[in-house]
XYZ file of C-alpha atoms in Angstrom:
554
model
C -29.745 -21.132 -19.948
C -28.013 -17.872 -18.471
C -24.071 -18.170 -17.676
C -22.818 -14.822 -15.086
C -19.467 -14.824 -15.327
C -17.180 -13.018 -12.489
C -13.825 -11.984 -13.768
C -10.614 -12.521 -11.963
C -9.172 -9.472 -10.242
C -10.883 -8.782 -7.320
C -11.284 -9.737 -3.663
C -10.661 -13.675 -2.737
C -12.025 -13.502 1.346
C -15.719 -14.054 -0.238
C -17.659 -13.829 -3.487
C -17.855 -10.762 -4.876
C -21.638 -9.585 -4.257
C -22.912 -8.434 -8.432
C -23.125 -11.664 -9.950
C -25.235 -13.235 -6.732
C -27.275 -10.355 -6.953
C -27.774 -10.311 -10.576
C -28.758 -14.406 -10.453
C -30.862 -13.904 -7.303
C -33.308 -11.066 -9.216
C -32.967 -13.338 -12.924
C -34.670 -16.249 -10.493
C -37.191 -14.344 -9.122
C -38.041 -13.282 -12.932
C -38.463 -16.969 -13.422
C -34.497 -17.948 -15.373
C -32.633 -20.595 -15.276
C -28.940 -18.758 -14.334
C -25.414 -20.803 -13.676
C -22.822 -18.704 -11.704
C -19.569 -19.117 -13.200
C -16.395 -17.006 -10.352
C -12.882 -17.290 -12.672
C -12.040 -15.101 -9.813
C -11.653 -17.281 -7.094
C -11.167 -19.995 -9.788
C -8.113 -18.606 -11.129
C -6.003 -18.997 -7.524
C -6.846 -22.966 -7.572
C -6.090 -23.084 -11.789
C -2.971 -21.228 -11.742
C -1.454 -22.724 -8.383
C -1.619 -26.259 -8.651
C 0.674 -27.990 -7.562
C 2.076 -28.941 -11.695
C 1.702 -25.321 -12.868
C 3.757 -24.036 -9.611
C 6.347 -27.486 -10.300
C 6.573 -26.188 -14.163
C 7.250 -22.104 -13.381
C 9.331 -22.616 -10.905
C 11.512 -25.137 -13.228
C 11.139 -22.021 -15.486
C 12.495 -19.628 -13.456
C 15.085 -21.580 -11.890
C 14.262 -22.340 -8.763
C 15.934 -24.563 -5.820
C 14.229 -26.851 -3.231
C 11.059 -26.961 -5.783
C 9.461 -28.965 -3.770
C 10.037 -27.301 -0.435
C 8.650 -24.316 -2.216
C 5.518 -26.094 -3.616
C 4.629 -27.015 -0.386
C 5.090 -23.873 1.142
C 2.644 -21.928 -1.558
C 0.246 -24.443 -0.997
C -0.311 -24.754 2.196
C -0.834 -20.937 2.497
C -3.462 -21.246 0.844
C -4.932 -23.749 3.234
C -4.074 -21.345 6.140
C -5.911 -18.872 4.701
C -8.875 -20.910 3.760
C -8.666 -22.087 7.533
C -7.912 -25.873 6.851
C -4.914 -25.434 8.594
C -5.153 -23.795 12.258
C -2.981 -20.831 12.163
C -1.851 -17.869 14.729
C -1.470 -13.870 13.528
C 2.088 -13.973 12.718
C 1.558 -17.246 10.635
C -1.752 -16.467 8.594
C 0.222 -13.052 7.948
C 3.088 -15.324 6.829
C 0.750 -17.530 4.852
C -0.843 -13.924 3.327
C 2.874 -12.732 2.271
C 3.817 -16.387 0.634
C 0.510 -15.820 -1.723
C 1.122 -12.160 -2.987
C 4.759 -12.842 -3.801
C 3.307 -16.360 -5.399
C 1.316 -14.230 -7.628
C 3.451 -11.906 -8.396
C 6.005 -14.220 -9.886
C 3.344 -15.916 -11.508
C 1.941 -12.881 -13.593
C 5.238 -11.824 -14.649
C 5.762 -11.170 -18.399
C 2.380 -10.758 -19.163
C 2.521 -7.178 -18.840
C 0.217 -7.643 -15.232
C 0.930 -7.001 -11.577
C -1.163 -9.695 -9.896
C -2.306 -9.255 -6.726
C -4.256 -10.728 -3.871
C -6.346 -7.579 -4.426
C -6.722 -6.723 -7.731
C -4.876 -6.706 -10.912
C -2.762 -3.784 -12.234
C -1.416 -3.611 -15.800
C 2.312 -2.633 -16.280
C 1.723 -0.778 -19.383
C -1.898 1.339 -19.292
C -4.504 0.819 -21.888
C -6.128 4.178 -21.769
C -7.823 4.152 -25.378
C -9.907 1.557 -27.890
C -6.756 1.529 -30.041
C -4.566 -0.218 -27.582
C -7.385 -2.650 -26.257
C -7.362 -3.662 -29.568
C -3.474 -4.066 -30.134
C -3.590 -5.790 -26.654
C -5.887 -8.559 -27.885
C -3.207 -9.305 -29.994
C -0.582 -9.850 -27.621
C -0.183 -13.370 -26.636
C 0.268 -11.546 -22.834
C -3.735 -11.364 -23.089
C -3.725 -15.084 -22.157
C -2.667 -15.940 -19.043
C -6.055 -16.586 -17.575
C -6.346 -18.630 -20.861
C -6.340 -21.899 -18.405
C -8.984 -21.063 -16.527
C -11.131 -20.100 -18.706
C -10.821 -22.678 -20.938
C -12.108 -24.780 -17.624
C -14.622 -23.265 -17.227
C -15.836 -23.879 -20.841
C -17.632 -27.052 -19.398
C -20.343 -24.895 -17.507
C -21.334 -23.801 -21.009
C -23.627 -25.605 -23.531
C -23.660 -26.221 -27.289
C -26.839 -24.809 -27.235
C -27.664 -21.366 -27.869
C -27.393 -19.531 -24.717
C -26.602 -16.331 -22.915
C -23.740 -14.964 -21.445
C -23.268 -11.961 -19.160
C -20.202 -10.384 -17.903
C -19.444 -7.857 -14.817
C -16.690 -5.416 -15.742
C -14.917 -3.044 -12.370
C -12.519 -1.673 -14.568
C -10.303 -1.236 -17.752
C -7.808 -4.297 -16.492
C -11.076 -6.737 -16.465
C -12.580 -5.094 -19.702
C -9.132 -6.362 -21.662
C -9.712 -9.964 -20.248
C -13.615 -9.636 -20.606
C -12.980 -8.997 -24.792
C -10.530 -11.931 -24.840
C -12.788 -14.507 -23.277
C -15.668 -13.139 -24.838
C -13.921 -13.920 -28.154
C -12.922 -17.374 -26.905
C -16.939 -18.556 -26.288
C -17.844 -16.783 -29.368
C -15.156 -19.181 -31.207
C -16.740 -21.776 -29.718
C -20.275 -21.459 -28.674
C -22.971 -19.767 -30.390
C -23.491 -17.774 -27.123
C -25.006 -13.875 -27.255
C -22.365 -11.980 -25.161
C -23.911 -8.752 -22.881
C -21.333 -6.464 -20.739
C -22.460 -5.445 -17.625
C -20.768 -3.501 -14.769
C -20.489 -0.427 -13.079
C -16.717 0.529 -15.291
C -19.027 0.666 -17.636
C -20.418 3.870 -16.632
C -17.184 5.571 -17.161
C -16.500 4.798 -20.210
C -19.566 5.500 -21.510
C -18.673 7.885 -24.672
C -16.087 5.049 -25.534
C -18.413 2.263 -26.232
C -19.604 2.779 -29.726
C -16.303 2.634 -30.483
C -15.746 -0.543 -28.164
C -18.880 -2.124 -29.714
C -17.224 -1.627 -33.470
C -13.886 -3.170 -32.742
C -15.241 -5.897 -31.238
C -18.294 -6.613 -32.845
C -19.319 -10.442 -30.862
C -20.048 -8.899 -27.635
C -23.903 -7.550 -28.960
C -25.396 -5.855 -25.717
C -23.527 -3.294 -23.151
C -25.794 -2.198 -20.234
C -24.741 1.573 -19.380
C -26.469 2.082 -15.161
C -28.664 -0.156 -13.489
C -27.957 -3.335 -14.448
C -31.826 -4.901 -13.677
C -33.478 -2.092 -15.461
C -32.250 -2.923 -18.707
C -31.484 -6.855 -18.571
C -35.227 -7.969 -18.790
C -35.621 -5.946 -21.830
C -33.143 -7.670 -23.087
C -33.762 -10.930 -22.408
C -36.656 -10.685 -23.238
C -36.369 -9.391 -26.640
C -33.730 -11.956 -27.605
C -36.886 -14.233 -26.559
C -38.485 -12.925 -29.011
C -36.408 -12.128 -32.221
C -34.168 -15.835 -31.885
C -31.698 -14.371 -34.238
C -28.843 -12.037 -34.485
C -28.090 -8.737 -33.721
C -27.668 -6.410 -36.232
C -25.760 -3.974 -34.370
C -24.832 -4.071 -30.669
C -27.234 -2.256 -28.719
C -25.735 0.120 -25.724
C -28.570 0.649 -22.852
C -28.202 3.530 -21.493
C -30.311 4.460 -17.636
C -29.320 6.817 -14.991
C -26.386 8.068 -15.826
C -26.318 11.652 -14.658
C -23.459 14.068 -13.480
C -26.605 15.701 -11.479
C -26.761 14.204 -7.635
C -29.998 13.025 -6.892
C -31.336 13.540 -3.597
C -34.148 11.874 -2.130
C -35.421 8.053 -0.745
C -36.496 5.589 -2.616
C -37.252 1.864 -1.601
C -34.836 -0.664 -2.987
C -36.420 -4.078 -4.023
C -33.903 -6.543 -2.844
C -33.152 -9.898 -4.252
C -31.585 -12.196 -1.693
C -27.983 -13.038 -3.154
C -27.263 -16.576 -4.567
C -24.430 -17.658 -3.812
C -25.339 -21.684 -4.477
C -23.093 -22.252 -7.227
C -20.088 -21.008 -5.501
C -17.734 -23.462 -3.339
C -17.743 -21.553 -0.453
C -14.847 -23.444 1.486
C -12.267 -22.152 -1.840
C -12.777 -18.101 -0.926
C -9.313 -17.947 1.239
C -10.540 -16.838 4.482
C -10.663 -19.082 8.397
C -14.657 -18.250 8.635
C -17.036 -17.919 5.704
C -17.471 -14.363 4.750
C -21.023 -13.243 2.692
C -21.043 -9.455 1.262
C -24.711 -8.081 1.291
C -25.549 -5.037 -0.046
C -28.916 -3.070 1.194
C -28.566 0.325 -0.710
C -27.513 1.989 -3.612
C -26.076 5.142 -4.377
C -24.971 7.366 -0.846
C -27.332 8.858 0.816
C -25.052 11.751 1.245
C -24.190 11.990 -2.122
C -22.431 15.619 -2.032
C -18.799 15.182 -1.730
C -16.811 16.813 -4.700
C -14.037 14.112 -5.697
C -16.966 11.205 -5.023
C -18.688 9.364 -8.188
C -20.747 6.580 -6.662
C -24.306 8.447 -8.006
C -22.957 8.448 -11.598
C -24.936 5.774 -12.865
C -26.362 4.387 -9.524
C -29.101 7.212 -9.494
C -30.714 8.513 -6.079
C -30.276 6.578 -2.890
C -32.241 3.793 -2.158
C -32.857 1.676 0.620
C -34.074 -2.035 1.564
C -37.024 -2.174 3.961
C -36.730 -3.601 6.678
C -38.815 -6.516 5.970
C -36.566 -7.449 2.853
C -33.379 -6.693 5.125
C -34.588 -9.096 7.595
C -35.112 -12.082 5.287
C -31.941 -11.781 3.716
C -30.029 -12.226 6.756
C -32.790 -15.386 7.551
C -31.190 -16.745 4.314
C -27.835 -16.539 4.991
C -27.974 -18.108 8.151
C -30.546 -20.732 7.682
C -29.111 -21.629 3.541
C -25.187 -20.739 4.317
C -24.529 -20.801 7.678
C -22.723 -17.561 7.037
C -20.081 -16.694 9.775
C -18.861 -13.052 9.034
C -21.654 -10.591 6.719
C -19.118 -7.765 4.494
C -22.276 -4.881 4.161
C -20.674 -3.791 1.099
C -22.847 -0.572 0.760
C -21.039 2.954 0.637
C -22.826 4.000 3.074
C -26.223 2.892 5.446
C -27.982 5.454 7.629
C -27.879 4.848 11.253
C -31.609 4.157 11.799
C -30.940 1.024 9.079
C -27.649 -0.290 11.136
C -30.030 0.327 14.404
C -33.062 -1.873 13.412
C -31.172 -4.765 11.750
C -28.775 -4.894 15.181
C -32.067 -5.140 17.092
C -33.489 -8.206 14.760
C -29.870 -9.888 14.943
C -29.959 -9.627 18.347
C -33.870 -10.524 18.939
C -32.899 -13.880 16.306
C -29.705 -15.034 18.469
C -28.456 -14.893 15.647
C -24.106 -15.163 16.260
C -22.123 -14.145 13.124
C -19.886 -11.565 12.915
C -20.380 -8.351 10.643
C -18.663 -5.136 9.378
C -19.646 -2.248 7.793
C -18.552 1.801 6.101
C -20.201 4.232 6.817
C -20.284 7.559 7.446
C -20.059 9.386 11.006
C -22.990 10.316 12.863
C -23.424 11.403 16.335
C -25.440 8.152 17.205
C -22.446 6.232 17.329
C -21.358 8.963 19.933
C -23.797 7.311 22.628
C -22.965 4.197 24.785
C -26.481 2.407 23.977
C -26.282 2.177 20.371
C -22.836 0.998 20.412
C -23.676 -1.019 22.848
C -26.349 -2.952 20.630
C -24.154 -3.220 18.124
C -21.675 -4.792 19.898
C -23.931 -7.680 20.987
C -25.340 -7.921 17.537
C -22.058 -8.849 16.319
C -20.564 -5.600 14.640
C -16.795 -6.267 14.982
C -15.865 -3.531 12.848
C -16.873 0.144 11.560
C -14.844 2.200 8.451
C -15.724 5.881 8.615
C -14.177 7.746 5.457
C -12.544 10.598 7.302
C -10.512 11.989 4.645
C -8.846 14.645 6.121
C -7.741 15.955 9.734
C -8.092 18.891 8.533
C -11.566 20.906 9.076
C -10.745 23.266 6.325
C -9.713 20.720 4.022
C -13.316 19.055 4.998
C -15.659 21.672 4.362
C -13.566 21.866 0.521
C -14.307 18.640 0.049
C -17.639 19.479 0.729
C -17.664 16.027 3.162
C -20.378 17.474 4.901
C -17.791 16.083 8.512
C -17.014 17.065 11.735
C -13.686 16.338 12.739
C -14.368 16.616 16.432
C -17.506 14.161 15.914
C -15.490 11.757 13.733
C -12.457 11.441 16.546
C -15.563 11.478 19.132
C -17.570 8.209 17.417
C -14.179 6.089 16.987
C -12.586 6.863 20.340
C -16.415 5.529 21.781
C -16.278 2.700 19.101
C -13.045 1.526 20.211
C -13.743 1.310 23.955
C -17.152 -0.512 23.375
C -15.007 -3.158 21.717
C -15.611 -2.737 17.868
C -12.321 -2.003 15.977
C -12.438 1.100 14.112
C -10.584 2.445 10.738
C -10.579 4.785 8.684
C -10.008 5.918 5.287
C -7.667 8.943 4.336
C -6.692 10.705 1.106
C -4.145 13.100 0.313
C -3.118 15.636 -1.884
C -6.348 16.726 -2.476
C -6.594 20.060 -4.123
C -6.188 22.842 -2.195
C -3.993 20.635 0.543
C -1.116 22.237 2.265
C 1.754 21.196 4.474
C -0.237 22.536 7.683
C -3.739 20.512 7.236
C -1.293 17.483 5.842
C 0.352 17.723 9.486
C -2.850 17.623 10.999
C -4.159 14.089 9.497
C -0.722 12.557 9.975
C -0.446 14.375 13.906
C -3.802 12.542 14.198
C -2.980 9.066 13.368
C 0.299 8.943 15.565
C -1.560 10.511 18.609
C -4.757 9.046 18.324
C -5.361 6.574 20.818
C -8.598 4.755 19.564
C -7.976 4.009 15.621
C -7.277 1.017 14.990
C -6.663 -0.056 11.409
C -6.335 2.923 8.248
C -6.282 3.152 5.093
C -4.254 6.266 3.023
C -4.463 7.094 -0.575
C -3.211 9.621 -2.935
C -6.112 11.839 -3.974
C -7.296 10.684 -7.662
C -9.384 12.740 -9.890
C -12.449 10.633 -9.569
C -14.178 10.671 -13.711
C -17.646 12.095 -13.417
C -17.026 13.349 -9.985
C -18.345 16.858 -8.816
C -14.421 18.005 -8.945
C -14.016 16.567 -12.868
C -16.894 18.013 -14.064
C -15.896 21.733 -12.185
C -12.687 21.370 -14.253
C -13.614 19.981 -17.175
C -11.947 22.825 -19.373
C -8.364 21.843 -17.455
C -8.862 18.484 -18.144
C -7.390 17.539 -21.311
C -8.274 13.663 -22.174
C -10.425 12.801 -24.795
C -13.603 11.880 -24.933
C -13.406 8.167 -25.352
C -10.498 7.803 -22.364
C -11.057 4.907 -20.840
C -9.529 5.609 -17.503
C -11.747 5.943 -14.499
C -9.583 7.709 -12.438
C -6.650 10.735 -13.334
C -3.374 10.985 -11.625
C -0.489 13.239 -11.468
C -0.579 14.666 -15.605
C -4.248 15.301 -14.784
C -4.103 16.419 -11.295
C -1.359 18.756 -11.642
C -3.610 20.828 -13.700
C -6.027 21.811 -10.446
C -3.666 21.276 -7.874
C -0.351 23.110 -7.290
C 2.714 21.726 -5.008
C 5.447 22.944 -4.807
C 7.326 19.897 -3.920
C 6.636 20.537 -0.009
C 3.576 17.782 0.097
C 5.866 15.261 -1.710
C 8.521 15.464 1.173
C 5.601 15.366 3.999
C 4.704 11.985 2.562
C 7.619 10.396 2.001
C 8.803 11.067 5.825
C 5.369 10.134 6.711
C 5.970 6.290 5.056
C 9.484 5.980 5.616
C 8.533 6.104 9.449
C 8.962 1.854 9.731
C 5.282 1.696 12.200
C 3.711 3.892 9.309
C 5.245 1.570 6.062
C 4.625 -1.876 7.914
C 1.052 -1.127 9.025
C 0.454 0.083 5.989
C 1.905 -2.396 3.911
C 0.203 -4.961 5.829
C -2.852 -3.462 5.177
C -2.587 -2.868 1.788
C -1.064 -5.727 0.216
C -2.195 -8.700 2.133
C -5.262 -8.664 5.260
C -8.775 -8.142 4.169
C -10.580 -6.342 6.980
C -12.814 -9.932 7.046
C -10.034 -11.157 8.293
C -9.750 -8.204 11.183
C -12.723 -10.162 12.410
C -11.010 -12.938 13.513
C -7.236 -11.919 14.323
C -6.604 -10.736 17.680
C -7.185 -7.108 17.613
C -3.601 -6.627 19.924
C -1.923 -7.890 17.202
C -3.084 -6.140 14.272
C -4.375 -3.068 15.833
C -2.360 0.205 15.305
C -2.735 1.431 18.250
C -1.923 -1.566 20.349
C 1.502 -2.007 17.808
C 2.713 1.515 18.277
C 2.854 1.022 21.934
C 4.824 -2.212 21.695
C 6.756 -1.673 18.547
C 6.425 -5.376 18.044
C 6.135 -4.866 14.010
C 5.970 -8.461 12.973
C 5.873 -7.953 9.442
C 7.278 -9.667 6.778
C 10.081 -7.871 4.217
C 8.386 -7.157 0.570
C 11.944 -8.303 -0.901
């Protein structure tokens, strides 16, 4: 038996796609698997009635029964078990966020509806080992122990996916607990391992009960490992690290992706925090553009691959027939417009009623009214573009391959069609000046068609083209566990006299911006905007009536 584990620290509105996809692949190759989602289980384990009362008593809270009811009702509202309007849904999300933050105090983490953040960073194998000895690491132990019933005493295989350094902490913790109780072979997989490939030898030496690490494409290595385990039927003398597709050179071209239909059959889908059933779907790997200087998505994924139309149709059919899906979130980096139009026509021809959303690149095809009308009829309700900046000069420095005038026109046409538009932007990219940042600020305030936006400060992504270009200026250990580098590293390749900081502070001091950004970044998922009222959440609508309706973060 193979047990697949998704760790806490991911979005809660839907399952993460990594393990369901791997389960579908292994099932196609004759392996029996079970999927154990610790991520959503953590909500119901940590925020059950008894645990809430225990924590509130420890915090010496008053009106405990009232607060317990508020938290439990908030979960029911987010799941759609209690009817709610936009304001009630937002309030429930805020209640959950505050409860998660309260419950994780004292454990060196900030537990939120979207991620887990470390209060004290762990950037080396030495620090990783030290943390494993501290009691703070036991925060999710009750979740892990509840899930042990999914394991058998008989020899089996446990595969744990890891997306960041916080999950690495808990993957090691969980694998140790399993190793102490069961005769299991432990395999670590996940995109994050590609970013710490130089540290894996040291990690393997520090935690010898983990027998395999797969870096890069999991499917290409997992069958080799399973066959090896089946043949040897014995302990591995030394942990094995399998690497494939990891290269600083971005491969251009197109190959067909062998699409396995994600398998969600082990999951209680009604537990996820959404009014509607949301399922993720990926129909490609990598990025068909693959040239942005700040991006490292290509590392470990190799050349861009795309599922055939027939494979995509099979996935859509199963999502409807087996799960009665209501919202599909295409989680690809970007899907070619030709593919989007093709499966839109298929959805329309099949009379499917689900809504869907995707993130992609700007394309002149999104200006054409007939294309956008097809997308809307086929259920498309949200499209997000990675715009990054409204300054063409800065976009060219990023090697973004994007015409800002075309981006504005695409957003305008999609918005007019009735499709929610979203854009992501970054501040303080190397070479940005006050003029370029002001262009972005003006665009966000003056644009009448952008409904949602995400803002982030530039961080240097390990193994991005910009990282390799500035390798000599970046002073970090080869075995550093970080996936991105912030101020102390970025400052070596960027110059800011403080004027950019002041512009950004002024921007966020605007109550409309701060409220909108707080709402988007802290509480709601984009999938929620496919069933919430557009005139409530849209930045453009709210800008007109200045009715913020946002709860305080105090």
